[in-house]
Amino acid sequence: LVVDAAIGSGAADIAAGVVANLGPALSAAGLTVATPTATAPTDSSGLIVGLTVQRQADRARTTLRLGRPGAATALWTERFDFAVKDAFAAQDSMAAHTVRAVRAARP
C-alpha cells in the first residue's frame, strides 16, 4: 500500500500527523506501507491512499482516496473537516475509516 500526499500551505504538520497515524493502523491491518517512487508506485496490495490536506486559520480539511494505480475512479473517498485543535481525534478517525476501506477493497 502506498500513501501519497498533496499538502497545501501551512498544512505540513497536519499531513505528517495523518501519515504517522495511517502507517501503524494500516500495518496492524496486515499491509506494508510504502512511499511512492517513480519506478515502483505500489506494493503487492496494488492500492494507493491519496491524501490531500488544506488548512485555513484554525480549520483543516483532509480528503482521503483509496484507489488502484491508473484507475479513473476511486474505490473510496472521504473528506474530513475539523478544527486544528482537534487534529489528534481527527487523525484517529481518518485512520480507522481508511483501514475499514482498505479491508473492504482487498480481495
GROMACS .gro file of N, CA, C and O in nm:
model
  428
    1LEU      N    1   0.085  -0.117   0.000
    1LEU     CA    2   0.000   0.000   0.000
    1LEU      C    3   0.089   0.122   0.000
    1LEU      O    4   0.186   0.127   0.073
    2VAL      N    5   0.055   0.219  -0.080
    2VAL     CA    6   0.132   0.343  -0.090
    2VAL      C    7   0.047   0.458  -0.038
    2VAL      O    8  -0.072   0.466  -0.069
    3VAL      N    9   0.106   0.544   0.043
    3VAL     CA   10   0.040   0.666   0.087
    3VAL      C   11   0.106   0.782   0.015
    3VAL      O   12   0.226   0.802   0.024
    4ASP      N   13   0.028   0.856  -0.062
    4ASP     CA   14   0.077   0.967  -0.143
    4ASP      C   15   0.006   1.094  -0.098
    4ASP      O   16  -0.116   1.099  -0.098
    5ALA      N   17   0.083   1.197  -0.059
    5ALA     CA   18   0.022   1.318  -0.001
    5ALA      C   19   0.043   1.441  -0.088
    5ALA      O   20   0.150   1.461  -0.145
    6ALA      N   21  -0.061   1.524  -0.096
    6ALA     CA   22  -0.054   1.658  -0.155
    6ALA      C   23  -0.089   1.754  -0.043
    6ALA      O   24  -0.196   1.746   0.016
    7ILE      N   25   0.003   1.844  -0.013
    7ILE     CA   26  -0.010   1.926   0.107
    7ILE      C   27  -0.023   2.072   0.070
    7ILE      O   28   0.060   2.127  -0.001
    8GLY      N   29  -0.129   2.135   0.120
    8GLY     CA   30  -0.150   2.277   0.099
    8GLY      C   31  -0.065   2.361   0.193
    8GLY      O   32  -0.003   2.310   0.286
    9SER      N   33  -0.065   2.490   0.171
    9SER     CA   34   0.014   2.582   0.251
    9SER      C   35  -0.024   2.575   0.398
    9SER      O   36  -0.142   2.578   0.434
   10GLY      N   37   0.076   2.565   0.484
   10GLY     CA   38   0.053   2.564   0.628
   10GLY      C   39  -0.004   2.436   0.683
   10GLY      O   40  -0.046   2.431   0.798
   11ALA      N   41  -0.007   2.330   0.604
   11ALA     CA   42  -0.070   2.206   0.648
   11ALA      C   43   0.026   2.089   0.663
   11ALA      O   44  -0.016   1.977   0.687
   12ALA      N   45   0.155   2.114   0.651
   12ALA     CA   46   0.253   2.005   0.656
   12ALA      C   47   0.249   1.931   0.789
   12ALA      O   48   0.260   1.808   0.791
   13ASP      N   49   0.230   2.002   0.899
   13ASP     CA   50   0.225   1.936   1.029
   13ASP      C   51   0.104   1.844   1.040
   13ASP      O   52   0.112   1.734   1.094
   14ILE      N   53  -0.008   1.887   0.987
   14ILE     CA   54  -0.129   1.804   0.991
   14ILE      C   55  -0.111   1.681   0.902
   14ILE      O   56  -0.143   1.570   0.941
   15ALA      N   57  -0.058   1.701   0.782
   15ALA     CA   58  -0.035   1.589   0.691
   15ALA      C   59   0.061   1.487   0.752
   15ALA      O   60   0.037   1.366   0.744
   16ALA      N   61   0.166   1.535   0.815
   16ALA     CA   62   0.262   1.445   0.879
   16ALA      C   63   0.194   1.363   0.988
   16ALA      O   64   0.220   1.243   1.002
   17GLY      N   65   0.105   1.426   1.064
   17GLY     CA   66   0.032   1.355   1.168
   17GLY      C   67  -0.061   1.250   1.112
   17GLY      O   68  -0.073   1.140   1.166
   18VAL      N   69  -0.130   1.283   1.002
   18VAL     CA   70  -0.221   1.187   0.940
   18VAL      C   71  -0.142   1.067   0.889
   18VAL      O   72  -0.178   0.952   0.915
   19VAL      N   73  -0.033   1.093   0.819
   19VAL     CA   74   0.050   0.984   0.766
   19VAL      C   75   0.108   0.901   0.880
   19VAL      O   76   0.111   0.778   0.874
   20ALA      N   77   0.151   0.969   0.988
   20ALA     CA   78   0.206   0.897   1.103
   20ALA      C   79   0.102   0.806   1.167
   20ALA      O   80   0.135   0.698   1.218
   21ASN      N   81  -0.024   0.845   1.167
   21ASN     CA   82  -0.131   0.761   1.221
   21ASN      C   83  -0.171   0.651   1.124
   21ASN      O   84  -0.204   0.540   1.167
   22LEU      N   85  -0.172   0.681   0.995
   22LEU     CA   86  -0.214   0.582   0.896
   22LEU      C   87  -0.117   0.464   0.891
   22LEU      O   88  -0.160   0.349   0.879
   23GLY      N   89   0.011   0.492   0.898
   23GLY     CA   90   0.111   0.386   0.887
   23GLY      C   91   0.089   0.272   0.984
   23GLY      O   92   0.068   0.157   0.944
   24PRO      N   93   0.090   0.300   1.115
   24PRO     CA   94   0.068   0.191   1.211
   24PRO      C   95  -0.070   0.127   1.200
   24PRO      O   96  -0.084   0.005   1.216
   25ALA      N   97  -0.173   0.206   1.172
   25ALA     CA   98  -0.308   0.149   1.160
   25ALA      C   99  -0.317   0.052   1.043
   25ALA      O  100  -0.375  -0.056   1.054
   26LEU      N  101  -0.259   0.090   0.930
   26LEU     CA  102  -0.262   0.003   0.813
   26LEU      C  103  -0.172  -0.118   0.831
   26LEU      O  104  -0.205  -0.229   0.788
   27SER      N  105  -0.058  -0.099   0.897
   27SER     CA  106   0.030  -0.212   0.926
   27SER      C  107  -0.040  -0.313   1.016
   27SER      O  108  -0.028  -0.434   0.996
   28ALA      N  109  -0.116  -0.264   1.114
   28ALA     CA  110  -0.191  -0.353   1.202
   28ALA      C  111  -0.297  -0.431   1.125
   28ALA      O  112  -0.335  -0.541   1.166
   29ALA      N  113  -0.341  -0.376   1.013
   29ALA     CA  114  -0.439  -0.444   0.928
   29ALA      C  115  -0.372  -0.543   0.832
   29ALA      O  116  -0.437  -0.601   0.748
   30GLY      N  117  -0.239  -0.557   0.845
   30GLY     CA  118  -0.168  -0.655   0.764
   30GLY      C  119  -0.112  -0.604   0.634
   30GLY      O  120  -0.077  -0.682   0.546
   31LEU      N  121  -0.101  -0.472   0.618
   31LEU     CA  122  -0.048  -0.415   0.495
   31LEU      C  123   0.090  -0.356   0.516
   31LEU      O  124   0.120  -0.300   0.621
   32THR      N  125   0.172  -0.366   0.414
   32THR     CA  126   0.301  -0.300   0.413
   32THR      C  127   0.279  -0.162   0.353
   32THR      O  128   0.223  -0.149   0.245
   33VAL      N  129   0.322  -0.059   0.424
   33VAL     CA  130   0.302   0.078   0.380
   33VAL      C  131   0.434   0.131   0.326
   33VAL      O  132   0.539   0.114   0.386
   34ALA      N  133   0.427   0.194   0.208
   34ALA     CA  134   0.547   0.249   0.144
   34ALA      C  135   0.519   0.390   0.096
   34ALA      O  136   0.404   0.433   0.089
   35THR      N  137   0.625   0.461   0.061
   35THR     CA  138   0.610   0.590  -0.003
   35THR      C  139   0.623   0.569  -0.152
   35THR      O  140   0.691   0.476  -0.197
   36PRO      N  141   0.558   0.652  -0.233
   36PRO     CA  142   0.562   0.631  -0.377
   36PRO      C  143   0.700   0.657  -0.435
   36PRO      O  144   0.773   0.743  -0.388
   37THR      N  145   0.734   0.579  -0.538
   37THR     CA  146   0.856   0.604  -0.613
   37THR      C  147   0.821   0.602  -0.761
   37THR      O  148   0.718   0.549  -0.801
   38ALA      N  149   0.908   0.657  -0.841
   38ALA     CA  150   0.882   0.663  -0.986
   38ALA      C  151   0.882   0.524  -1.048
   38ALA      O  152   0.809   0.497  -1.142
   39THR      N  153   0.962   0.432  -0.994
   39THR     CA  154   0.975   0.301  -1.055
   39THR      C  155   0.882   0.196  -0.995
   39THR      O  156   0.847   0.101  -1.062
   40ALA      N  157   0.844   0.213  -0.869
   40ALA     CA  158   0.760   0.113  -0.803
   40ALA      C  159   0.654   0.181  -0.719
   40ALA      O  160   0.667   0.195  -0.599
   41PRO      N  161   0.546   0.227  -0.782
   41PRO     CA  162   0.447   0.305  -0.709
   41PRO      C  163   0.361   0.227  -0.611
   41PRO      O  164   0.296   0.286  -0.527
   42THR      N  165   0.358   0.095  -0.619
   42THR     CA  166   0.276   0.018  -0.526
   42THR      C  167   0.347  -0.108  -0.485
   42THR      O  168   0.444  -0.150  -0.546
   43ASP      N  169   0.298  -0.168  -0.379
   43ASP     CA  170   0.347  -0.299  -0.341
   43ASP      C  171   0.245  -0.404  -0.385
   43ASP      O  172   0.158  -0.375  -0.467
   44SER      N  173   0.251  -0.521  -0.329
   44SER     CA  174   0.166  -0.630  -0.375
   44SER      C  175   0.017  -0.607  -0.351
   44SER      O  176  -0.066  -0.673  -0.412
   45SER      N  177  -0.020  -0.516  -0.262
   45SER     CA  178  -0.162  -0.491  -0.239
   45SER      C  179  -0.226  -0.420  -0.358
   45SER      O  180  -0.346  -0.428  -0.379
   46GLY      N  181  -0.145  -0.346  -0.435
   46GLY     CA  182  -0.197  -0.276  -0.551
   46GLY      C  183  -0.289  -0.160  -0.515
   46GLY      O  184  -0.371  -0.120  -0.596
   47LEU      N  185  -0.278  -0.106  -0.394
   47LEU     CA  186  -0.363   0.003  -0.351
   47LEU      C  187  -0.282   0.129  -0.322
   47LEU      O  188  -0.168   0.120  -0.278
   48ILE      N  189  -0.343   0.242  -0.348
   48ILE     CA  190  -0.283   0.371  -0.316
   48ILE      C  191  -0.381   0.450  -0.231
   48ILE      O  192  -0.500   0.458  -0.264
   49VAL      N  193  -0.333   0.507  -0.121
   49VAL     CA  194  -0.412   0.601  -0.042
   49VAL      C  195  -0.363   0.739  -0.079
   49VAL      O  196  -0.246   0.772  -0.058
   50GLY      N  197  -0.450   0.818  -0.138
   50GLY     CA  198  -0.418   0.957  -0.171
   50GLY      C  199  -0.465   1.046  -0.057
   50GLY      O  200  -0.574   1.029  -0.004
   51LEU      N  201  -0.383   1.141  -0.020
   51LEU     CA  202  -0.411   1.229   0.092
   51LEU      C  203  -0.394   1.372   0.047
   51LEU      O  204  -0.288   1.408  -0.005
   52THR      N  205  -0.497   1.454   0.064
   52THR     CA  206  -0.488   1.596   0.036
   52THR      C  207  -0.521   1.669   0.165
   52THR      O  208  -0.622   1.638   0.229
   53VAL      N  209  -0.436   1.762   0.204
   53VAL     CA  210  -0.457   1.837   0.328
   53VAL      C  211  -0.454   1.986   0.297
   53VAL      O  212  -0.363   2.034   0.231
   54GLN      N  213  -0.556   2.055   0.345
   54GLN     CA  214  -0.563   2.201   0.332
   54GLN      C  215  -0.588   2.259   0.471
   54GLN      O  216  -0.655   2.198   0.553
   55ARG      N  217  -0.534   2.378   0.492
   55ARG     CA  218  -0.555   2.445   0.621
   55ARG      C  219  -0.585   2.591   0.596
   55ARG      O  220  -0.522   2.657   0.513
   56GLN      N  221  -0.683   2.642   0.672
   56GLN     CA  222  -0.714   2.784   0.669
   56GLN      C  223  -0.740   2.826   0.813
   56GLN      O  224  -0.837   2.782   0.875
   57ALA      N  225  -0.648   2.907   0.864
   57ALA     CA  226  -0.655   2.955   1.003
   57ALA      C  227  -0.666   2.835   1.098
   57ALA      O  228  -0.579   2.751   1.099
   58ASP      N  229  -0.773   2.827   1.176
   58ASP     CA  230  -0.786   2.722   1.275
   58ASP      C  231  -0.870   2.603   1.227
   58ASP      O  232  -0.910   2.518   1.305
   59ARG      N  233  -0.895   2.593   1.097
   59ARG     CA  234  -0.971   2.482   1.038
   59ARG      C  235  -0.882   2.406   0.939
   59ARG      O  236  -0.792   2.463   0.880
   60ALA      N  237  -0.912   2.279   0.923
   60ALA     CA  238  -0.838   2.197   0.827
   60ALA      C  239  -0.936   2.104   0.756
   60ALA      O  240  -1.042   2.070   0.809
   61ARG      N  241  -0.897   2.064   0.637
   61ARG     CA  242  -0.975   1.969   0.557
   61ARG      C  243  -0.877   1.867   0.501
   61ARG      O  244  -0.776   1.902   0.442
   62THR      N  245  -0.911   1.743   0.520
   62THR     CA  246  -0.832   1.633   0.465
   62THR      C  247  -0.924   1.547   0.380
   62THR      O  248  -1.034   1.513   0.423
   63THR      N  249  -0.880   1.515   0.261
   63THR     CA  250  -0.953   1.424   0.175
   63THR      C  251  -0.866   1.301   0.155
   63THR      O  252  -0.748   1.312   0.120
   64LEU      N  253  -0.922   1.185   0.182
   64LEU     CA  254  -0.853   1.058   0.162
   64LEU      C  255  -0.921   0.985   0.049
   64LEU      O  256  -1.044   0.983   0.040
   65ARG      N  257  -0.841   0.926  -0.040
   65ARG     CA  258  -0.892   0.849  -0.152
   65ARG      C  259  -0.817   0.716  -0.157
   65ARG      O  260  -0.695   0.712  -0.143
   66LEU      N  261  -0.889   0.611  -0.179
   66LEU     CA  262  -0.830   0.480  -0.195
   66LEU      C  263  -0.855   0.435  -0.337
   66LEU      O  264  -0.968   0.441  -0.386
   67GLY      N  265  -0.751   0.394  -0.405
   67GLY     CA  266  -0.768   0.350  -0.542
   67GLY      C  267  -0.657   0.257  -0.587
   67GLY      O  268  -0.569   0.222  -0.511
   68ARG      N  269  -0.666   0.221  -0.713
   68ARG     CA  270  -0.564   0.137  -0.777
   68ARG      C  271  -0.488   0.223  -0.877
   68ARG      O  272  -0.546   0.314  -0.936
   69PRO      N  273  -0.361   0.197  -0.897
   69PRO     CA  274  -0.282   0.277  -0.991
   69PRO      C  275  -0.344   0.278  -1.129
   69PRO      O  276  -0.387   0.175  -1.180
   70GLY      N  277  -0.355   0.396  -1.186
   70GLY     CA  278  -0.405   0.411  -1.321
   70GLY      C  279  -0.557   0.405  -1.334
   70GLY      O  280  -0.610   0.424  -1.443
   71ALA      N  281  -0.628   0.378  -1.226
   71ALA     CA  282  -0.774   0.370  -1.233
   71ALA      C  283  -0.833   0.510  -1.241
   71ALA      O  284  -0.785   0.603  -1.177
   72ALA      N  285  -0.937   0.524  -1.319
   72ALA     CA  286  -1.001   0.654  -1.336
   72ALA      C  287  -1.089   0.692  -1.218
   72ALA      O  288  -1.113   0.809  -1.193
   73THR      N  289  -1.137   0.594  -1.144
   73THR     CA  290  -1.224   0.622  -1.031
   73THR      C  291  -1.165   0.564  -0.903
   73THR      O  292  -1.092   0.465  -0.905
   74ALA      N  293  -1.200   0.628  -0.793
   74ALA     CA  294  -1.154   0.581  -0.662
   74ALA      C  295  -1.244   0.470  -0.611
   74ALA      O  296  -1.363   0.464  -0.643
   75LEU      N  297  -1.188   0.381  -0.531
   75LEU     CA  298  -1.266   0.279  -0.464
   75LEU      C  299  -1.342   0.338  -0.346
   75LEU      O  300  -1.449   0.291  -0.309
   76TRP      N  301  -1.284   0.441  -0.287
   76TRP     CA  302  -1.340   0.504  -0.166
   76TRP      C  303  -1.282   0.643  -0.155
   76TRP      O  304  -1.165   0.665  -0.183
   77THR      N  305  -1.365   0.738  -0.117
   77THR     CA  306  -1.321   0.876  -0.092
   77THR      C  307  -1.398   0.928   0.028
   77THR      O  308  -1.519   0.904   0.039
   78GLU      N  309  -1.328   0.996   0.116
   78GLU     CA  310  -1.396   1.059   0.228
   78GLU      C  311  -1.324   1.189   0.264
   78GLU      O  312  -1.201   1.195   0.261
   79ARG      N  313  -1.403   1.289   0.298
   79ARG     CA  314  -1.349   1.419   0.338
   79ARG      C  315  -1.375   1.440   0.487
   79ARG      O  316  -1.482   1.409   0.537
   80PHE      N  317  -1.273   1.494   0.553
   80PHE     CA  318  -1.282   1.522   0.696
   80PHE      C  319  -1.254   1.671   0.717
   80PHE      O  320  -1.148   1.720   0.678
   81ASP      N  321  -1.349   1.742   0.776
   81ASP     CA  322  -1.331   1.882   0.814
   81ASP      C  323  -1.322   1.886   0.966
   81ASP      O  324  -1.405   1.823   1.035
   82PHE      N  325  -1.225   1.960   1.018
   82PHE     CA  326  -1.208   1.961   1.163
   82PHE      C  327  -1.133   2.086   1.208
   82PHE      O  328  -1.066   2.152   1.129
   83ALA      N  329  -1.149   2.117   1.337
   83ALA     CA  330  -1.073   2.225   1.398
   83ALA      C  331  -0.930   2.175   1.422
   83ALA      O  332  -0.911   2.060   1.464
   84VAL      N  333  -0.832   2.257   1.395
   84VAL     CA  334  -0.693   2.216   1.411
   84VAL      C  335  -0.667   2.169   1.554
   84VAL      O  336  -0.593   2.073   1.576
   85LYS      N  337  -0.732   2.230   1.652
   85LYS     CA  338  -0.713   2.188   1.791
   85LYS      C  339  -0.760   2.044   1.815
   85LYS      O  340  -0.723   1.982   1.912
   86ASP      N  341  -0.844   1.992   1.725
   86ASP     CA  342  -0.895   1.855   1.734
   86ASP      C  343  -0.824   1.760   1.638
   86ASP      O  344  -0.877   1.653   1.605
   87ALA      N  345  -0.705   1.796   1.595
   87ALA     CA  346  -0.635   1.719   1.492
   87ALA      C  347  -0.608   1.575   1.535
   87ALA      O  348  -0.620   1.483   1.454
   88PHE      N  349  -0.574   1.552   1.662
   88PHE     CA  350  -0.542   1.416   1.705
   88PHE      C  351  -0.665   1.325   1.692
   88PHE      O  352  -0.656   1.213   1.640
   89ALA      N  353  -0.779   1.371   1.736
   89ALA     CA  354  -0.902   1.292   1.723
   89ALA      C  355  -0.937   1.271   1.576
   89ALA      O  356  -0.979   1.161   1.536
   90ALA      N  357  -0.919   1.374   1.495
   90ALA     CA  358  -0.948   1.362   1.351
   90ALA      C  359  -0.855   1.260   1.286
   90ALA      O  360  -0.898   1.180   1.203
   91GLN      N  361  -0.728   1.261   1.324
   91GLN     CA  362  -0.632   1.166   1.268
   91GLN      C  363  -0.668   1.023   1.305
   91GLN      O  364  -0.660   0.933   1.222
   92ASP      N  365  -0.711   1.002   1.428
   92ASP     CA  366  -0.755   0.868   1.469
   92ASP      C  367  -0.875   0.823   1.388
   92ASP      O  368  -0.883   0.708   1.344
   93SER      N  369  -0.970   0.913   1.367
   93SER     CA  370  -1.089   0.882   1.288
   93SER      C  371  -1.053   0.851   1.143
   93SER      O  372  -1.105   0.755   1.084
   94MET      N  373  -0.963   0.929   1.086
   94MET     CA  374  -0.920   0.906   0.947
   94MET      C  375  -0.854   0.770   0.934
   94MET      O  376  -0.880   0.697   0.837
   95ALA      N  377  -0.769   0.735   1.029
   95ALA     CA  378  -0.701   0.606   1.023
   95ALA      C  379  -0.802   0.492   1.031
   95ALA      O  380  -0.795   0.396   0.952
   96ALA      N  381  -0.899   0.502   1.121
   96ALA     CA  382  -0.999   0.396   1.135
   96ALA      C  383  -1.083   0.382   1.008
   96ALA      O  384  -1.108   0.270   0.961
   97HIS      N  385  -1.126   0.494   0.951
   97HIS     CA  386  -1.206   0.489   0.828
   97HIS      C  387  -1.124   0.429   0.712
   97HIS      O  388  -1.176   0.352   0.631
   98THR      N  389  -0.998   0.467   0.703
   98THR     CA  390  -0.912   0.417   0.595
   98THR      C  391  -0.888   0.267   0.608
   98THR      O  392  -0.894   0.194   0.509
   99VAL      N  393  -0.864   0.221   0.729
   99VAL     CA  394  -0.844   0.076   0.750
   99VAL      C  395  -0.968  -0.001   0.707
   99VAL      O  396  -0.958  -0.102   0.638
  100ARG      N  397  -1.086   0.047   0.744
  100ARG     CA  398  -1.210  -0.020   0.702
  100ARG      C  399  -1.222  -0.023   0.550
  100ARG      O  400  -1.261  -0.124   0.490
  101ALA      N  401  -1.188   0.089   0.485
  101ALA     CA  402  -1.196   0.095   0.339
  101ALA      C  403  -1.097   0.000   0.273
  101ALA      O  404  -1.130  -0.068   0.174
  102VAL      N  405  -0.975  -0.007   0.327
  102VAL     CA  406  -0.874  -0.096   0.271
  102VAL      C  407  -0.917  -0.242   0.288
  102VAL      O  408  -0.907  -0.322   0.195
  103ARG      N  409  -0.967  -0.274   0.405
  103ARG     CA  410  -1.013  -0.412   0.428
  103ARG      C  411  -1.123  -0.450   0.331
  103ARG      O  412  -1.128  -0.561   0.279
  104ALA      N  413  -1.216  -0.357   0.305
  104ALA     CA  414  -1.326  -0.385   0.213
  104ALA      C  415  -1.277  -0.398   0.068
  104ALA      O  416  -1.336  -0.472  -0.010
  105ALA      N  417  -1.168  -0.330   0.034
  105ALA     CA  418  -1.119  -0.330  -0.104
  105ALA      C  419  -1.027  -0.448  -0.135
  105ALA      O  420  -1.007  -0.481  -0.251
  106ARG      N  421  -0.975  -0.510  -0.031
  106ARG     CA  422  -0.883  -0.622  -0.053
  106ARG      C  423  -0.959  -0.746  -0.099
  106ARG      O  424  -1.067  -0.774  -0.050
  107PRO      N  425  -0.900  -0.820  -0.192
  107PRO     CA  426  -0.966  -0.943  -0.240
  107PRO      C  427  -0.973  -1.050  -0.135
  107PRO      O  428  -0.907  -1.054  -0.040
   0.00000   0.00000   0.00000
